[in-house]
Amino acid sequence: AILAALVIPAVRGGRKAADRTKASNSLRSLQLAHQMYANDHNNLFTPIFETGVSYWGWPWNPELMKYLDSAETDANGKVIGHTSLLDPVAVRSGKERTDEIVGSYAYNWEGTSKSYGVKGAAPRLNRLALKSPSKSMNFVTSTDAVAKYYSRLEWVTNPVEGKSSTGKIAFRHDGKALAAYYDGHVETITPEQVKAFDTVPDQWGNTGVNHIFWDAVH
């Protein structure tokens, strides 16, 4: 009993650390793919959604996913899965669509024109317009394909895994979320830190949805 009392917490702690590492590495991979996409598209980042295409949203955009060796495609190059990219905490929950990337990570909806453009004309964020890449969130643990300001703290009162349509950040790693910034680094972030962006201005005096965390070019 004594041995179990010592071993079980250590095993749980080890699994939590492994989960964070796995999710962090996936977020870095997504951000690197995003940068590589911009390299090949005149410094324009991936559109969030496009109409008039077979894939529609960014998680299935073959022009983005071709930079990820872990993306699974069919014989025609269509993206059909991202198993090795997924957040293990979300996957273990077994909830709706946690076998897809949309149950693990979101693209930051704010500051990217927030629109559903047509193929070839979708609004895109220009890399040259970034004010401070190390301070602006690009991808974050979530239960939706996009993360939106208005539902940023919904997880605090409703910490439910499974695909949602609210754009909430998932603070699933010991009460913290994992965020990848435009410079490629990944860090943990708490609900308290996210809430503080509403009242504590960034170096340009912006708060709320205009804070540099949310809006990379405001």
PDB file of C-alpha atoms in Angstrom:
ATOM      1  CA  ALA A   1       0.000   0.000   0.000  1.00  0.00           C
ATOM      2  CA  ILE A   2       2.841   2.354   0.854  1.00  0.00           C
ATOM      3  CA  LEU A   3       4.603   1.519  -2.398  1.00  0.00           C
ATOM      4  CA  ALA A   4       1.414   2.099  -4.373  1.00  0.00           C
ATOM      5  CA  ALA A   5       0.916   5.440  -2.643  1.00  0.00           C
ATOM      6  CA  LEU A   6       4.358   6.454  -3.830  1.00  0.00           C
ATOM      7  CA  VAL A   7       4.231   4.995  -7.337  1.00  0.00           C
ATOM      8  CA  ILE A   8       0.730   5.950  -8.511  1.00  0.00           C
ATOM      9  CA  PRO A   9       1.194   9.753  -8.167  1.00  0.00           C
ATOM     10  CA  ALA A  10       4.560   9.462  -9.918  1.00  0.00           C
ATOM     11  CA  VAL A  11       3.000   7.521 -12.798  1.00  0.00           C
ATOM     12  CA  ARG A  12       0.177  10.045 -13.101  1.00  0.00           C
ATOM     13  CA  GLY A  13       2.632  12.919 -13.012  1.00  0.00           C
ATOM     14  CA  GLY A  14       4.748  11.250 -15.674  1.00  0.00           C
ATOM     15  CA  ARG A  15       1.755  10.765 -17.933  1.00  0.00           C
ATOM     16  CA  LYS A  16       0.693  14.388 -17.537  1.00  0.00           C
ATOM     17  CA  ALA A  17       4.195  15.543 -18.455  1.00  0.00           C
ATOM     18  CA  ALA A  18       4.224  13.221 -21.476  1.00  0.00           C
ATOM     19  CA  ASP A  19       0.821  14.546 -22.545  1.00  0.00           C
ATOM     20  CA  ARG A  20       2.045  18.142 -22.387  1.00  0.00           C
ATOM     21  CA  THR A  21       5.162  17.270 -24.345  1.00  0.00           C
ATOM     22  CA  LYS A  22       3.175  15.463 -27.042  1.00  0.00           C
ATOM     23  CA  ALA A  23       0.658  18.285 -27.416  1.00  0.00           C
ATOM     24  CA  SER A  24       3.387  20.944 -27.359  1.00  0.00           C
ATOM     25  CA  ASN A  25       5.326  19.170 -30.096  1.00  0.00           C
ATOM     26  CA  SER A  26       2.184  18.943 -32.232  1.00  0.00           C
ATOM     27  CA  LEU A  27       1.505  22.646 -31.787  1.00  0.00           C
ATOM     28  CA  ARG A  28       5.086  23.452 -32.803  1.00  0.00           C
ATOM     29  CA  SER A  29       4.671  21.273 -35.871  1.00  0.00           C
ATOM     30  CA  LEU A  30       1.471  23.091 -36.819  1.00  0.00           C
ATOM     31  CA  GLN A  31       3.104  26.475 -36.390  1.00  0.00           C
ATOM     32  CA  LEU A  32       6.146  25.424 -38.430  1.00  0.00           C
ATOM     33  CA  ALA A  33       3.857  24.179 -41.207  1.00  0.00           C
ATOM     34  CA  HIS A  34       2.050  27.517 -41.043  1.00  0.00           C
ATOM     35  CA  GLN A  35       5.354  29.357 -41.511  1.00  0.00           C
ATOM     36  CA  MET A  36       6.368  27.083 -44.380  1.00  0.00           C
ATOM     37  CA  TYR A  37       3.024  27.739 -46.040  1.00  0.00           C
ATOM     38  CA  ALA A  38       3.693  31.486 -45.776  1.00  0.00           C
ATOM     39  CA  ASN A  39       7.155  30.972 -47.294  1.00  0.00           C
ATOM     40  CA  ASP A  40       5.521  29.554 -50.404  1.00  0.00           C
ATOM     41  CA  HIS A  41       2.558  31.963 -50.538  1.00  0.00           C
ATOM     42  CA  ASN A  42       4.067  35.452 -50.565  1.00  0.00           C
ATOM     43  CA  ASN A  43       4.126  35.718 -46.753  1.00  0.00           C
ATOM     44  CA  LEU A  44       0.385  35.035 -46.508  1.00  0.00           C
ATOM     45  CA  PHE A  45      -0.646  32.591 -43.806  1.00  0.00           C
ATOM     46  CA  THR A  46      -3.193  29.832 -44.307  1.00  0.00           C
ATOM     47  CA  PRO A  47      -6.819  30.962 -44.658  1.00  0.00           C
ATOM     48  CA  ILE A  48      -9.017  29.760 -41.793  1.00  0.00           C
ATOM     49  CA  PHE A  49     -11.869  28.687 -44.058  1.00  0.00           C
ATOM     50  CA  GLU A  50     -12.422  28.769 -47.803  1.00  0.00           C
ATOM     51  CA  THR A  51     -15.567  28.053 -49.790  1.00  0.00           C
ATOM     52  CA  GLY A  52     -15.504  26.487 -53.216  1.00  0.00           C
ATOM     53  CA  VAL A  53     -12.864  23.916 -52.258  1.00  0.00           C
ATOM     54  CA  SER A  54     -13.156  20.241 -51.374  1.00  0.00           C
ATOM     55  CA  TYR A  55     -11.509  20.616 -47.964  1.00  0.00           C
ATOM     56  CA  TRP A  56     -13.147  23.875 -46.739  1.00  0.00           C
ATOM     57  CA  GLY A  57     -11.307  24.430 -43.417  1.00  0.00           C
ATOM     58  CA  TRP A  58      -7.643  24.788 -42.489  1.00  0.00           C
ATOM     59  CA  PRO A  59      -7.291  21.332 -40.838  1.00  0.00           C
ATOM     60  CA  TRP A  60      -7.933  19.677 -44.216  1.00  0.00           C
ATOM     61  CA  ASN A  61      -6.121  22.162 -46.426  1.00  0.00           C
ATOM     62  CA  PRO A  62      -3.687  20.012 -48.461  1.00  0.00           C
ATOM     63  CA  GLU A  63      -1.485  23.039 -49.149  1.00  0.00           C
ATOM     64  CA  LEU A  64      -0.892  23.362 -45.410  1.00  0.00           C
ATOM     65  CA  MET A  65      -0.880  19.715 -44.422  1.00  0.00           C
ATOM     66  CA  LYS A  66       1.696  18.724 -47.033  1.00  0.00           C
ATOM     67  CA  TYR A  67       4.278  20.247 -44.687  1.00  0.00           C
ATOM     68  CA  LEU A  68       3.262  17.797 -41.948  1.00  0.00           C
ATOM     69  CA  ASP A  69       4.618  14.281 -42.363  1.00  0.00           C
ATOM     70  CA  SER A  70       2.056  13.111 -39.818  1.00  0.00           C
ATOM     71  CA  ALA A  71      -0.965  14.200 -41.875  1.00  0.00           C
ATOM     72  CA  GLU A  72      -2.780  11.234 -43.402  1.00  0.00           C
ATOM     73  CA  THR A  73      -3.983  11.532 -47.009  1.00  0.00           C
ATOM     74  CA  ASP A  74      -5.804   9.341 -49.469  1.00  0.00           C
ATOM     75  CA  ALA A  75      -4.609   8.408 -52.946  1.00  0.00           C
ATOM     76  CA  ASN A  76      -5.808  11.745 -54.297  1.00  0.00           C
ATOM     77  CA  GLY A  77      -3.932  13.766 -51.685  1.00  0.00           C
ATOM     78  CA  LYS A  78      -7.040  14.626 -49.680  1.00  0.00           C
ATOM     79  CA  VAL A  79      -6.357  15.011 -45.961  1.00  0.00           C
ATOM     80  CA  ILE A  80      -8.326  12.361 -44.090  1.00  0.00           C
ATOM     81  CA  GLY A  81      -6.700  12.319 -40.646  1.00  0.00           C
ATOM     82  CA  HIS A  82      -4.133  13.666 -38.214  1.00  0.00           C
ATOM     83  CA  THR A  83      -3.916  10.850 -35.657  1.00  0.00           C
ATOM     84  CA  SER A  84      -0.353  11.431 -34.536  1.00  0.00           C
ATOM     85  CA  LEU A  85      -0.935  15.165 -34.062  1.00  0.00           C
ATOM     86  CA  LEU A  86      -3.820  14.899 -31.608  1.00  0.00           C
ATOM     87  CA  ASP A  87      -3.795  16.000 -27.979  1.00  0.00           C
ATOM     88  CA  PRO A  88      -3.678  12.737 -25.968  1.00  0.00           C
ATOM     89  CA  VAL A  89      -5.828  14.187 -23.180  1.00  0.00           C
ATOM     90  CA  ALA A  90      -8.625  14.928 -25.617  1.00  0.00           C
ATOM     91  CA  VAL A  91      -8.264  11.547 -27.318  1.00  0.00           C
ATOM     92  CA  ARG A  92      -8.551   9.606 -24.050  1.00  0.00           C
ATOM     93  CA  SER A  93     -11.837  11.331 -23.284  1.00  0.00           C
ATOM     94  CA  GLY A  94     -13.407   9.484 -26.206  1.00  0.00           C
ATOM     95  CA  LYS A  95     -15.807  12.352 -26.811  1.00  0.00           C
ATOM     96  CA  GLU A  96     -17.242  13.491 -30.128  1.00  0.00           C
ATOM     97  CA  ARG A  97     -14.634  14.005 -32.855  1.00  0.00           C
ATOM     98  CA  THR A  98     -11.663  13.816 -30.519  1.00  0.00           C
ATOM     99  CA  ASP A  99     -10.182  11.517 -33.154  1.00  0.00           C
ATOM    100  CA  GLU A 100      -9.845  14.625 -35.342  1.00  0.00           C
ATOM    101  CA  ILE A 101      -7.655  17.677 -35.031  1.00  0.00           C
ATOM    102  CA  VAL A 102     -10.719  19.883 -34.471  1.00  0.00           C
ATOM    103  CA  GLY A 103     -11.102  18.269 -31.041  1.00  0.00           C
ATOM    104  CA  SER A 104      -7.516  19.126 -30.095  1.00  0.00           C
ATOM    105  CA  TYR A 105      -6.349  22.480 -31.453  1.00  0.00           C
ATOM    106  CA  ALA A 106      -7.697  25.738 -32.825  1.00  0.00           C
ATOM    107  CA  TYR A 107      -6.439  28.478 -35.097  1.00  0.00           C
ATOM    108  CA  ASN A 108      -6.750  31.978 -33.587  1.00  0.00           C
ATOM    109  CA  TRP A 109      -9.822  33.501 -35.228  1.00  0.00           C
ATOM    110  CA  GLU A 110      -9.163  37.053 -34.027  1.00  0.00           C
ATOM    111  CA  GLY A 111      -7.046  39.461 -36.039  1.00  0.00           C
ATOM    112  CA  THR A 112      -7.201  37.337 -39.207  1.00  0.00           C
ATOM    113  CA  SER A 113     -10.098  39.107 -40.959  1.00  0.00           C
ATOM    114  CA  LYS A 114     -12.439  36.512 -39.417  1.00  0.00           C
ATOM    115  CA  SER A 115     -14.105  35.608 -42.658  1.00  0.00           C
ATOM    116  CA  TYR A 116     -15.089  32.701 -44.877  1.00  0.00           C
ATOM    117  CA  GLY A 117     -13.475  33.590 -48.181  1.00  0.00           C
ATOM    118  CA  VAL A 118     -13.700  31.864 -51.530  1.00  0.00           C
ATOM    119  CA  LYS A 119     -10.845  29.883 -53.017  1.00  0.00           C
ATOM    120  CA  GLY A 120      -7.958  32.119 -53.961  1.00  0.00           C
ATOM    121  CA  ALA A 121      -9.482  35.168 -52.304  1.00  0.00           C
ATOM    122  CA  ALA A 122      -9.834  34.145 -48.664  1.00  0.00           C
ATOM    123  CA  PRO A 123      -8.726  36.849 -46.214  1.00  0.00           C
ATOM    124  CA  ARG A 124      -5.290  36.007 -44.912  1.00  0.00           C
ATOM    125  CA  LEU A 125      -2.912  37.402 -42.363  1.00  0.00           C
ATOM    126  CA  ASN A 126       0.319  38.756 -43.854  1.00  0.00           C
ATOM    127  CA  ARG A 127       3.419  37.667 -41.971  1.00  0.00           C
ATOM    128  CA  LEU A 128       5.090  41.026 -42.646  1.00  0.00           C
ATOM    129  CA  ALA A 129       2.275  42.761 -40.738  1.00  0.00           C
ATOM    130  CA  LEU A 130       2.927  40.929 -37.450  1.00  0.00           C
ATOM    131  CA  LYS A 131       3.755  43.428 -34.710  1.00  0.00           C
ATOM    132  CA  SER A 132       5.281  40.993 -32.206  1.00  0.00           C
ATOM    133  CA  PRO A 133       5.306  37.321 -33.261  1.00  0.00           C
ATOM    134  CA  SER A 134       6.438  36.161 -29.820  1.00  0.00           C
ATOM    135  CA  LYS A 135       3.369  37.669 -28.146  1.00  0.00           C
ATOM    136  CA  SER A 136       0.564  36.709 -30.534  1.00  0.00           C
ATOM    137  CA  MET A 137      -1.153  33.336 -30.225  1.00  0.00           C
ATOM    138  CA  ASN A 138      -1.487  31.327 -33.439  1.00  0.00           C
ATOM    139  CA  PHE A 139      -2.702  27.883 -32.325  1.00  0.00           C
ATOM    140  CA  VAL A 140      -4.076  26.766 -28.954  1.00  0.00           C
ATOM    141  CA  THR A 141      -5.549  23.685 -27.309  1.00  0.00           C
ATOM    142  CA  SER A 142      -9.282  23.800 -27.989  1.00  0.00           C
ATOM    143  CA  THR A 143     -12.445  21.870 -28.852  1.00  0.00           C
ATOM    144  CA  ASP A 144     -13.036  23.679 -32.127  1.00  0.00           C
ATOM    145  CA  ALA A 145     -11.207  24.551 -35.337  1.00  0.00           C
ATOM    146  CA  VAL A 146     -11.022  28.190 -34.246  1.00  0.00           C
ATOM    147  CA  ALA A 147     -10.474  29.992 -30.939  1.00  0.00           C
ATOM    148  CA  LYS A 148     -12.668  33.030 -30.406  1.00  0.00           C
ATOM    149  CA  TYR A 149     -12.361  35.844 -27.913  1.00  0.00           C
ATOM    150  CA  TYR A 150     -15.981  35.835 -26.780  1.00  0.00           C
ATOM    151  CA  SER A 151     -15.851  32.195 -25.615  1.00  0.00           C
ATOM    152  CA  ARG A 152     -12.272  32.229 -24.337  1.00  0.00           C
ATOM    153  CA  LEU A 153     -13.226  31.345 -20.730  1.00  0.00           C
ATOM    154  CA  GLU A 154     -16.161  29.036 -21.402  1.00  0.00           C
ATOM    155  CA  TRP A 155     -14.056  26.022 -20.402  1.00  0.00           C
ATOM    156  CA  VAL A 156     -13.788  27.359 -16.845  1.00  0.00           C
ATOM    157  CA  THR A 157     -17.518  26.856 -16.269  1.00  0.00           C
ATOM    158  CA  ASN A 158     -18.036  24.061 -18.814  1.00  0.00           C
ATOM    159  CA  PRO A 159     -14.875  21.917 -19.077  1.00  0.00           C
ATOM    160  CA  VAL A 160     -16.281  19.444 -21.584  1.00  0.00           C
ATOM    161  CA  GLU A 161     -14.227  17.617 -24.192  1.00  0.00           C
ATOM    162  CA  GLY A 162     -15.621  16.853 -27.626  1.00  0.00           C
ATOM    163  CA  LYS A 163     -16.045  18.976 -30.738  1.00  0.00           C
ATOM    164  CA  SER A 164     -17.874  22.211 -30.040  1.00  0.00           C
ATOM    165  CA  SER A 165     -18.766  25.174 -32.201  1.00  0.00           C
ATOM    166  CA  THR A 166     -18.073  27.887 -29.648  1.00  0.00           C
ATOM    167  CA  GLY A 167     -14.373  28.428 -30.233  1.00  0.00           C
ATOM    168  CA  LYS A 168     -13.408  27.920 -26.593  1.00  0.00           C
ATOM    169  CA  ILE A 169      -9.861  27.441 -25.348  1.00  0.00           C
ATOM    170  CA  ALA A 170      -9.371  24.063 -23.628  1.00  0.00           C
ATOM    171  CA  PHE A 171      -7.488  24.387 -20.346  1.00  0.00           C
ATOM    172  CA  ARG A 172      -7.141  20.616 -20.250  1.00  0.00           C
ATOM    173  CA  HIS A 173      -3.555  20.292 -19.057  1.00  0.00           C
ATOM    174  CA  ASP A 174      -3.801  20.617 -15.272  1.00  0.00           C
ATOM    175  CA  GLY A 175      -5.974  23.699 -15.616  1.00  0.00           C
ATOM    176  CA  LYS A 176      -3.758  25.230 -18.290  1.00  0.00           C
ATOM    177  CA  ALA A 177      -3.927  25.546 -22.055  1.00  0.00           C
ATOM    178  CA  LEU A 178      -0.996  25.190 -24.439  1.00  0.00           C
ATOM    179  CA  ALA A 179      -0.501  27.991 -26.927  1.00  0.00           C
ATOM    180  CA  ALA A 180       1.795  28.222 -29.960  1.00  0.00           C
ATOM    181  CA  TYR A 181       2.865  31.744 -30.872  1.00  0.00           C
ATOM    182  CA  TYR A 182       3.766  33.122 -34.281  1.00  0.00           C
ATOM    183  CA  ASP A 183       7.483  32.906 -33.534  1.00  0.00           C
ATOM    184  CA  GLY A 184       7.111  29.149 -33.008  1.00  0.00           C
ATOM    185  CA  HIS A 185       7.468  28.841 -29.247  1.00  0.00           C
ATOM    186  CA  VAL A 186       4.852  27.073 -27.119  1.00  0.00           C
ATOM    187  CA  GLU A 187       3.918  27.943 -23.549  1.00  0.00           C
ATOM    188  CA  THR A 188       1.240  27.159 -21.008  1.00  0.00           C
ATOM    189  CA  ILE A 189      -1.398  29.747 -20.240  1.00  0.00           C
ATOM    190  CA  THR A 190      -3.946  29.891 -17.433  1.00  0.00           C
ATOM    191  CA  PRO A 191      -7.510  31.238 -17.439  1.00  0.00           C
ATOM    192  CA  GLU A 192      -6.312  34.010 -15.127  1.00  0.00           C
ATOM    193  CA  GLN A 193      -3.725  35.116 -17.668  1.00  0.00           C
ATOM    194  CA  VAL A 194      -6.278  35.101 -20.479  1.00  0.00           C
ATOM    195  CA  LYS A 195      -8.682  37.111 -18.337  1.00  0.00           C
ATOM    196  CA  ALA A 196      -5.939  39.611 -17.491  1.00  0.00           C
ATOM    197  CA  PHE A 197      -5.648  40.563 -21.170  1.00  0.00           C
ATOM    198  CA  ASP A 198      -9.013  42.295 -20.725  1.00  0.00           C
ATOM    199  CA  THR A 199      -7.699  44.776 -18.176  1.00  0.00           C
ATOM    200  CA  VAL A 200      -3.903  44.858 -18.422  1.00  0.00           C
ATOM    201  CA  PRO A 201      -2.898  46.613 -21.665  1.00  0.00           C
ATOM    202  CA  ASP A 202      -0.142  45.383 -23.921  1.00  0.00           C
ATOM    203  CA  GLN A 203       2.782  47.668 -24.785  1.00  0.00           C
ATOM    204  CA  TRP A 204       0.611  49.457 -27.375  1.00  0.00           C
ATOM    205  CA  GLY A 205      -2.152  50.115 -24.872  1.00  0.00           C
ATOM    206  CA  ASN A 206      -4.559  47.517 -26.242  1.00  0.00           C
ATOM    207  CA  THR A 207      -6.816  45.316 -24.121  1.00  0.00           C
ATOM    208  CA  GLY A 208      -9.512  42.718 -24.743  1.00  0.00           C
ATOM    209  CA  VAL A 209      -9.884  41.408 -28.280  1.00  0.00           C
ATOM    210  CA  ASN A 210      -7.338  43.995 -29.476  1.00  0.00           C
ATOM    211  CA  HIS A 211      -4.639  42.784 -27.065  1.00  0.00           C
ATOM    212  CA  ILE A 212      -1.533  41.544 -28.865  1.00  0.00           C
ATOM    213  CA  PHE A 213      -2.236  38.018 -27.597  1.00  0.00           C
ATOM    214  CA  TRP A 214      -5.362  37.953 -29.770  1.00  0.00           C
ATOM    215  CA  ASP A 215      -4.720  40.464 -32.523  1.00  0.00           C
ATOM    216  CA  ALA A 216      -1.298  40.196 -34.114  1.00  0.00           C
ATOM    217  CA  VAL A 217      -1.567  43.355 -36.228  1.00  0.00           C
ATOM    218  CA  HIS A 218      -3.920  45.790 -34.418  1.00  0.00           C
TER     219      HIS A 218
END
